[in-house]
XYZ file of C-alpha atoms in Angstrom:
590
model
C -61.244 -39.417 16.724
C -64.198 -38.847 14.740
C -65.915 -37.399 17.802
C -62.966 -35.251 18.687
C -62.934 -33.908 15.162
C -66.457 -33.105 15.137
C -66.405 -31.225 18.802
C -63.369 -29.306 17.169
C -65.152 -28.170 14.005
C -67.679 -27.214 16.295
C -65.665 -24.906 18.375
C -64.328 -23.424 15.495
C -67.837 -22.780 13.875
C -68.815 -21.419 17.162
C -65.615 -18.803 17.584
C -66.385 -17.769 14.142
C -70.238 -17.099 14.345
C -69.705 -13.815 16.392
C -67.570 -11.918 13.824
C -69.465 -13.391 10.895
C -72.620 -11.716 12.296
C -70.589 -8.570 12.949
C -69.415 -8.466 9.275
C -73.137 -9.225 8.142
C -74.153 -6.029 9.640
C -71.727 -3.907 7.186
C -70.123 -1.748 9.713
C -67.279 -1.074 7.499
C -69.375 1.373 5.248
C -68.917 3.809 8.279
C -66.479 6.593 7.224
C -65.107 7.159 10.712
C -62.977 4.988 12.596
C -64.353 6.202 15.798
C -67.811 5.532 14.968
C -66.860 2.431 13.213
C -65.293 0.889 16.376
C -68.013 2.082 18.753
C -70.597 0.280 16.456
C -68.589 -2.872 16.512
C -68.393 -3.208 20.044
C -71.863 -2.053 20.731
C -72.703 -5.109 18.668
C -70.694 -7.552 20.550
C -71.895 -6.210 23.557
C -75.631 -6.405 23.160
C -75.211 -9.723 20.948
C -73.614 -11.320 24.062
C -76.322 -9.817 26.464
C -73.504 -7.760 28.400
C -75.325 -4.513 28.040
C -77.991 -6.366 30.446
C -75.317 -6.706 33.187
C -74.745 -3.419 35.511
C -70.927 -2.872 36.410
C -71.842 -3.238 40.153
C -73.391 -6.461 39.211
C -69.913 -7.319 37.275
C -68.115 -6.316 40.604
C -70.017 -8.668 42.740
C -69.474 -11.635 40.188
C -65.947 -10.713 40.704
C -66.221 -11.233 44.526
C -68.516 -14.351 44.514
C -65.847 -16.041 42.056
C -62.941 -14.899 44.472
C -61.096 -12.829 42.093
C -60.780 -10.119 44.388
C -58.151 -11.900 46.462
C -55.951 -12.984 43.397
C -53.221 -10.841 42.047
C -53.695 -8.988 38.968
C -50.919 -10.943 37.210
C -52.660 -14.511 38.254
C -53.568 -16.640 35.418
C -56.912 -18.278 35.029
C -57.724 -21.253 32.400
C -60.521 -21.521 30.148
C -62.680 -23.900 32.174
C -62.757 -21.461 34.973
C -63.388 -18.266 33.025
C -66.317 -20.232 31.490
C -67.468 -21.005 35.116
C -67.475 -17.313 35.840
C -69.234 -16.525 32.873
C -72.145 -18.892 33.708
C -72.466 -17.487 37.366
C -72.718 -13.660 35.821
C -75.570 -15.090 33.079
C -77.396 -17.150 35.453
C -77.494 -14.572 38.171
C -78.691 -12.227 35.274
C -81.531 -14.452 34.442
C -82.627 -14.308 38.129
C -82.940 -10.532 38.198
C -84.655 -10.628 34.580
C -88.794 -10.966 34.319
C -89.662 -14.552 33.095
C -90.967 -12.526 29.855
C -87.075 -11.622 29.271
C -85.160 -14.320 29.974
C -81.759 -14.503 27.875
C -80.440 -17.904 26.306
C -77.511 -18.445 28.853
C -75.674 -21.173 27.043
C -75.672 -19.011 23.899
C -74.321 -16.082 25.772
C -71.669 -17.905 27.367
C -70.340 -19.583 24.326
C -70.419 -16.413 22.203
C -68.716 -14.378 24.861
C -66.380 -17.071 26.046
C -65.071 -17.614 22.357
C -64.897 -13.537 21.992
C -62.594 -13.207 25.361
C -60.325 -16.169 23.995
C -59.874 -15.141 20.598
C -59.147 -11.178 21.832
C -56.707 -12.192 24.813
C -55.304 -15.795 23.868
C -54.848 -15.695 20.276
C -52.139 -17.827 20.481
C -53.914 -20.598 21.922
C -52.389 -20.866 25.582
C -55.635 -21.595 27.154
C -55.019 -19.011 29.867
C -55.536 -15.325 30.465
C -54.516 -13.062 33.388
C -57.152 -11.944 36.226
C -56.752 -8.419 35.509
C -57.114 -8.795 31.589
C -60.460 -10.173 32.345
C -61.527 -7.674 34.779
C -60.659 -4.883 32.663
C -62.384 -6.304 29.494
C -65.641 -7.363 31.534
C -65.772 -4.034 33.141
C -65.515 -2.023 30.155
C -67.935 -3.903 27.927
C -70.332 -4.603 30.671
C -73.520 -2.279 30.843
C -73.921 0.692 33.313
C -72.756 4.353 33.546
C -69.412 5.450 32.272
C -68.811 6.958 35.670
C -69.123 4.148 37.785
C -66.739 2.063 35.402
C -63.961 4.483 35.362
C -64.145 4.943 39.140
C -63.758 0.872 39.411
C -60.766 0.836 36.767
C -59.087 3.889 38.878
C -59.466 1.469 42.261
C -57.860 -0.987 40.306
C -54.730 0.813 39.294
C -54.287 3.342 41.988
C -52.017 2.657 45.232
C -53.286 2.563 48.879
C -52.835 6.389 48.830
C -55.146 6.880 45.995
C -52.687 7.858 43.752
C -52.765 6.225 40.077
C -49.786 3.936 39.383
C -48.805 4.620 35.761
C -47.368 1.054 35.308
C -50.862 -0.575 36.208
C -52.419 2.285 33.577
C -50.432 1.330 30.970
C -51.208 -2.204 31.567
C -54.616 -1.401 31.605
C -54.657 0.243 28.028
C -52.287 -2.790 26.799
C -55.774 -4.975 27.883
C -58.486 -2.718 26.848
C -57.132 -1.641 23.483
C -57.178 -5.397 22.740
C -60.942 -4.896 21.966
C -60.815 -2.730 18.950
C -58.019 -4.687 17.538
C -60.466 -7.814 17.805
C -62.680 -5.987 15.955
C -60.208 -5.518 13.209
C -59.459 -1.629 14.397
C -56.205 -1.919 15.382
C -54.647 0.307 13.061
C -56.799 3.413 14.718
C -56.836 2.248 17.913
C -53.940 -0.062 18.754
C -51.722 -0.059 21.682
C -48.391 1.530 21.838
C -45.853 2.695 24.019
C -46.927 6.385 23.861
C -50.392 5.533 24.733
C -50.196 6.708 28.368
C -48.256 10.067 27.239
C -51.110 10.807 25.128
C -53.460 10.462 28.120
C -51.503 12.366 30.567
C -48.754 14.119 28.942
C -47.204 15.426 32.063
C -46.137 13.268 34.963
C -47.801 14.277 37.904
C -49.671 12.891 40.695
C -52.719 11.651 39.315
C -55.774 11.706 41.750
C -59.500 10.135 41.197
C -60.910 13.595 40.209
C -57.736 14.235 37.505
C -58.424 10.904 36.136
C -62.287 11.563 35.745
C -61.335 14.993 34.014
C -59.277 13.258 31.817
C -61.182 10.256 30.799
C -64.792 12.271 30.593
C -63.172 14.987 28.621
C -64.618 16.442 25.344
C -62.753 15.023 23.845
C -61.314 12.352 25.805
C -57.607 11.052 24.945
C -57.452 9.902 21.444
C -56.761 6.031 21.969
C -60.307 5.924 24.167
C -62.054 8.143 22.398
C -64.437 5.197 21.078
C -65.366 4.158 24.739
C -67.637 7.350 25.706
C -68.775 7.047 22.199
C -70.183 3.317 22.945
C -71.860 4.680 25.682
C -73.364 7.745 23.786
C -74.781 4.814 21.155
C -76.502 2.966 23.898
C -78.220 6.129 25.017
C -79.586 7.429 21.881
C -80.475 4.464 20.136
C -84.346 5.069 20.788
C -84.368 8.858 20.758
C -86.509 10.488 18.059
C -85.803 13.605 16.315
C -88.894 15.104 13.937
C -86.321 16.447 11.404
C -85.912 15.795 7.917
C -82.989 14.498 6.638
C -81.092 16.976 3.955
C -80.094 14.080 1.941
C -81.976 11.084 2.242
C -85.431 12.971 2.633
C -86.295 10.863 5.419
C -89.029 12.755 7.446
C -87.684 11.719 11.001
C -84.384 10.552 12.358
C -83.474 7.622 15.088
C -80.345 8.138 16.818
C -77.723 10.778 16.610
C -78.432 14.216 14.656
C -76.073 16.087 12.705
C -76.394 19.930 12.236
C -73.717 21.871 9.810
C -72.273 24.943 11.479
C -71.750 26.448 8.005
C -74.992 25.381 5.874
C -78.051 27.118 7.272
C -80.747 24.428 8.103
C -78.837 21.607 7.005
C -78.997 18.409 9.134
C -78.058 14.760 8.399
C -79.022 11.547 9.861
C -76.634 9.375 11.512
C -76.632 6.912 8.583
C -76.062 9.545 6.048
C -73.340 11.364 8.161
C -71.523 8.105 8.986
C -71.360 7.032 5.332
C -70.031 10.515 4.154
C -73.152 11.755 2.157
C -73.363 15.237 1.098
C -75.720 17.427 -1.319
C -75.875 20.993 -2.621
C -73.154 23.509 -1.192
C -72.710 20.972 1.677
C -69.235 19.374 2.079
C -67.922 16.664 4.315
C -65.350 19.094 5.412
C -67.774 21.284 7.190
C -67.972 20.992 10.842
C -70.838 19.216 11.941
C -72.204 19.274 15.568
C -73.754 16.029 17.190
C -76.817 16.102 18.767
C -78.313 13.435 21.057
C -81.675 15.051 21.889
C -84.230 17.084 20.200
C -85.558 20.477 21.807
C -88.210 22.461 20.318
C -87.428 25.891 19.156
C -89.602 27.397 22.367
C -87.332 25.317 24.743
C -84.179 26.461 22.823
C -85.187 30.144 23.122
C -85.946 29.683 27.151
C -82.545 27.877 27.487
C -80.512 30.694 25.791
C -82.528 33.232 27.632
C -81.611 31.476 30.996
C -78.072 31.330 29.921
C -77.760 34.938 29.056
C -79.516 36.005 32.473
C -77.050 33.739 34.488
C -79.790 31.485 35.666
C -77.667 28.260 34.498
C -74.208 27.280 35.614
C -71.544 27.557 33.252
C -68.597 25.387 32.959
C -69.801 22.700 35.374
C -67.384 19.563 35.700
C -68.992 16.497 33.937
C -68.581 14.439 36.875
C -69.149 15.069 40.573
C -66.134 15.674 42.560
C -64.918 13.232 44.998
C -62.741 13.104 48.076
C -59.103 13.176 47.462
C -58.687 10.682 49.984
C -57.799 7.046 49.076
C -60.833 5.088 47.821
C -61.133 1.437 48.797
C -60.889 -0.915 46.111
C -64.525 -1.242 44.714
C -64.586 -5.331 45.396
C -67.425 -5.092 47.846
C -65.517 -7.485 50.068
C -65.928 -5.435 53.340
C -69.710 -5.963 52.707
C -69.516 -10.003 53.127
C -70.486 -10.525 56.785
C -73.593 -8.120 56.708
C -75.042 -9.806 53.533
C -74.685 -13.237 53.995
C -78.148 -14.785 53.828
C -79.356 -18.438 53.182
C -81.781 -17.143 50.299
C -81.116 -15.897 47.069
C -84.072 -15.185 45.439
C -83.847 -11.368 45.950
C -80.793 -10.191 44.255
C -81.803 -6.589 43.984
C -82.438 -6.184 47.893
C -78.993 -7.835 48.424
C -77.330 -5.442 46.172
C -79.050 -2.395 47.670
C -78.138 -3.489 50.677
C -74.541 -3.680 49.808
C -74.545 -0.416 48.422
C -75.987 0.989 51.899
C -73.300 -0.923 53.793
C -70.646 0.782 51.446
C -71.966 4.107 51.499
C -72.141 3.657 55.596
C -68.579 2.754 55.716
C -67.617 5.525 53.632
C -69.594 8.038 55.626
C -67.906 6.473 59.010
C -64.276 7.214 56.969
C -65.102 10.666 56.057
C -65.770 11.851 59.692
C -61.868 11.380 60.177
C -60.916 13.673 57.583
C -59.764 17.032 58.721
C -61.405 20.354 58.877
C -60.004 21.640 55.520
C -61.981 18.929 53.721
C -65.278 19.934 54.777
C -66.372 20.873 51.280
C -65.526 17.562 49.497
C -67.246 15.780 52.446
C -70.363 17.699 51.753
C -70.246 17.120 48.202
C -69.347 13.347 48.758
C -72.673 13.275 51.525
C -74.892 14.906 49.059
C -73.807 12.380 46.197
C -74.274 9.702 48.998
C -78.016 10.873 49.350
C -78.664 10.782 45.970
C -77.433 7.338 45.583
C -79.430 6.383 48.215
C -82.694 8.300 46.923
C -82.158 6.378 43.613
C -81.723 2.937 45.212
C -84.804 3.626 47.219
C -86.763 4.306 43.836
C -85.235 1.403 42.403
C -86.484 -0.671 45.117
C -90.113 0.447 44.933
C -89.762 -0.117 41.132
C -88.765 -3.722 42.157
C -91.336 -4.280 44.616
C -94.035 -3.146 42.373
C -92.790 -5.336 39.461
C -92.726 -8.498 41.838
C -96.400 -7.511 42.490
C -97.344 -7.246 38.972
C -95.719 -10.629 38.259
C -97.575 -11.958 41.181
C -101.084 -10.876 40.061
C -100.342 -12.194 36.476
C -99.307 -15.293 37.843
C -102.405 -15.830 39.890
C -104.606 -14.748 37.180
C -102.736 -17.136 34.629
C -103.375 -20.045 37.142
C -106.868 -19.540 37.417
C -109.276 -21.435 34.780
C -111.109 -19.194 32.385
C -113.652 -19.436 29.660
C -111.242 -18.185 27.064
C -108.993 -21.255 28.245
C -111.486 -23.433 27.704
C -112.400 -22.240 24.303
C -108.822 -23.142 23.427
C -109.464 -26.849 23.569
C -110.545 -27.856 20.172
C -112.517 -30.960 21.391
C -114.687 -28.369 23.686
C -114.876 -25.984 20.647
C -116.256 -28.805 18.441
C -118.595 -29.918 20.736
C -120.011 -26.455 21.325
C -120.283 -25.973 17.465
C -122.394 -29.115 17.143
C -124.778 -28.379 20.229
C -125.117 -24.489 18.521
C -125.955 -26.091 15.453
C -128.275 -28.820 16.811
C -129.835 -25.989 18.803
C -130.210 -23.796 15.546
C -131.926 -26.568 13.657
C -134.516 -27.295 16.729
C -135.285 -23.813 16.923
C -135.800 -23.660 13.053
C -138.258 -26.797 13.467
C -140.028 -25.185 16.217
C -140.683 -21.852 14.135
C -141.870 -24.339 11.679
C -144.448 -26.180 13.722
C -145.345 -22.746 15.167
C -146.335 -21.683 11.945
C -148.291 -24.742 11.072
C -150.136 -24.597 14.155
C -151.186 -20.951 13.344
C -152.538 -22.298 10.136
C -154.195 -25.160 11.495
C -156.173 -22.877 14.104
C -157.303 -20.621 11.203
C -158.583 -23.551 9.547
C -160.228 -24.755 12.551
C -161.630 -21.767 13.043
C -163.166 -21.506 9.726
C -164.541 -25.036 9.927
C -166.203 -24.348 13.131
C -167.839 -21.419 11.657
C -169.145 -23.505 8.711
C -170.153 -26.158 10.824
C -172.245 -23.697 12.788
C -174.100 -22.187 9.798
C -174.789 -25.308 8.100
C -176.544 -26.690 11.965
C -178.580 -23.123 11.508
C -179.599 -23.929 8.206
C -180.712 -27.668 9.211
C -182.394 -26.241 12.236
C -184.740 -23.636 9.686
C -185.373 -26.405 7.130
C -186.674 -28.733 10.138
C -188.898 -25.846 11.417
C -187.069 -25.615 14.667
C -185.595 -22.669 16.359
C -182.034 -22.195 15.577
C -181.220 -21.037 19.468
C -182.897 -24.579 20.467
C -180.631 -26.929 18.570
C -178.056 -28.969 20.546
C -175.253 -28.026 18.079
C -175.804 -24.511 18.367
C -175.449 -24.865 22.107
C -172.534 -27.018 22.097
C -170.743 -24.344 19.528
C -171.656 -21.308 21.502
C -169.942 -22.708 24.709
C -166.860 -23.486 22.632
C -164.241 -20.529 22.892
C -162.219 -19.910 19.922
C -158.302 -19.937 20.166
C -157.210 -17.320 18.048
C -160.113 -14.947 17.362
C -163.794 -14.717 18.125
C -166.926 -14.300 15.871
C -170.426 -13.354 17.104
C -173.022 -16.233 17.336
C -175.563 -14.376 14.956
C -173.320 -13.349 12.157
C -174.378 -14.742 8.698
C -171.827 -15.801 5.893
C -171.862 -13.982 2.909
C -170.863 -16.748 0.491
C -171.814 -20.324 0.104
C -170.185 -23.365 2.273
C -168.797 -24.629 -0.939
C -167.022 -21.296 -1.656
C -165.944 -21.322 2.096
C -164.277 -24.730 1.716
C -162.057 -23.714 -1.075
C -158.577 -25.206 -0.270
C -159.895 -27.693 2.724
C -158.986 -31.350 2.657
C -161.307 -33.904 0.896
C -162.652 -35.052 4.125
C -164.168 -31.735 4.724
C -165.533 -31.565 1.388
C -167.042 -35.083 1.610
C -168.534 -34.405 4.754
C -170.483 -31.161 3.634
C -171.492 -32.646 0.075
C -173.539 -35.670 1.546
C -175.509 -33.067 3.859
C -174.814 -34.812 6.755
C -172.082 -33.180 8.828
C -169.499 -35.239 10.348
C -168.050 -34.839 13.462
C -165.142 -32.979 12.175
C -164.578 -31.327 15.655
C -163.377 -34.318 17.252
C -160.804 -34.991 14.476
C -159.527 -31.292 14.731
C -159.117 -31.655 18.383
C -157.269 -35.056 17.736
C -154.960 -33.110 15.481
C -154.419 -30.497 17.883
C -153.315 -32.815 20.342
C -150.732 -34.378 18.222
C -149.393 -31.010 17.416
C -149.450 -30.226 21.020
C -147.492 -33.740 21.672
C -145.036 -32.885 19.020
C -144.205 -29.556 20.550
C -144.016 -30.781 24.061
C -141.076 -33.399 22.637
C -139.880 -30.720 20.857
C -139.635 -28.465 24.013
C -137.905 -31.764 25.657
C -135.461 -32.031 23.212
C -134.547 -28.002 23.693
C -134.282 -28.567 27.258
C -131.731 -31.642 26.845
C -129.633 -29.706 24.404
C -130.045 -26.300 26.670
C -128.685 -28.771 29.758
C -125.576 -29.755 27.582
C -124.905 -26.122 26.648
C -124.967 -25.306 30.257
C -122.082 -28.000 31.178
C -120.056 -26.542 28.363
C -120.629 -22.788 28.500
C -121.824 -20.875 31.609
C -122.436 -17.819 29.442
C -125.586 -19.564 27.492
C -127.446 -19.591 30.931
C -129.332 -16.433 30.370
C -130.361 -17.733 26.943
C -131.720 -20.939 28.290
C -133.669 -19.067 30.770
C -135.123 -17.351 27.895
C -136.390 -20.419 26.212
C -137.498 -21.736 29.267
C -139.804 -18.696 29.665
C -140.676 -19.277 25.886
C -141.383 -22.840 26.468
C -143.805 -22.032 29.652
C -145.790 -19.529 27.523
C -145.947 -21.954 24.780
C -147.183 -24.805 27.236
C -149.988 -22.545 28.607
C -151.041 -21.672 25.073
C -151.065 -25.822 24.416
C -153.057 -26.159 27.651
C -155.517 -23.657 26.171
C -155.618 -25.448 23.135
C -156.105 -28.854 24.715
C -159.323 -27.433 26.658
C -160.761 -26.491 23.352
């Protein structure tokens, strides 16, 4: 019992969710009932994702679920309705790209609760097939011309003549939509609705039906239907014009120009709410604009119209043959489209359209010669439809190719993906930090080595001068001393001095800043063999530098495994180490 109570409470919450969200949009501030009704139904359409389902996809769903063979007055229960909605939205997700997938379960729940609240307010749990077809065909996406043609195929007889009783039933069902969004007083059904659409009883064929429902203005009870389609077309239209009331520098959606006040224009938000300023009044006639034309385009349009270059008074829809139209349930395309694979729904749909056009073309050849003009118009419309379908097919193929390339690129490993691993990033940071430390140590050792080599050079110079002095004091020739010959054969690592140069300062002054061992050696008058000590020090420096280079090599090897982009830097370090080894080898020879 507790579980049943929780389920019923959840169902009530889901049933009210759509209406609560609609109330939160504050559509009731719109002054005109026509715009208010169209905005509410457009919100329901987008919230339930019905605007993504084309009317031809909806007709296909009716056929796939066996509704084409049922009588219009047959009843279906809520569970079967949920099955039909599931097939519609799951097929929609197959057609959509992976980046634009919808929440199927949420869409099914919202739409199912809205349909039940609209057509089963008494809670019988059933609704007629015709009511469901009328509602879904009206609220789905697609062109209004295709919708009205499908509706006419459902309410006409075998001779292509509208049945007034069926049209009255259609109005009874479709006008429940404004009532469901609390606009029943303005657009509710009454027994005079049919007479307001067709004031004179006469033979109503397809073209007459289209003329009436697509006229400007349309019948009063259905005036919200074309406005809902115009709202969908202008949602992203930009007008670079300033609103005369809110002073917004640009407009989105509709634009309204006053026919009495010069240059007075309002955005759709201000017009819908009845705002006015200055000499303008809400009683003035306003013209609705759904696009923006520059003054140059307006001038060229007026000139072309005045010169007769543009047709005047064209019909708002193409003229169709007066022969009876086959009901657009796509039943006759079943044999030609049965395929074991359902991966390419768009291609199958194009094939259905082509088969339908071929069937209509074969029927048109049986028309009498007096209908040649109508056949010509029908063939022209068929060719245009085929061209549109071919363009759509090319776009679908391009989209498939693009998605395939994106999938291949996403499946390949890239350095960017590796960098997204936090463990690898941490290791790379540690290795870089270790390498920076080693490079700093190497720079410090190189600087120390340069200082030692300078000191070595100075000491060697002092040693040579001291040997020359001792040779002079003993009466020998400086050139014949063995120390001098040994010193002359020794190359200087940093810079060389001439053998005959004489110091301008005393040895004690030159030894300023030198270690105690050197001072002691020269103060005793007996020169120590400091050359060997310095060479030992140079060897130790060389060994230290070699170990440092090896450590740098090990760090570079680790970086090569983690990141290929550091390969060039490692090669550069190897070249540096090679040059450094050459210098060390020269130092060893010294």
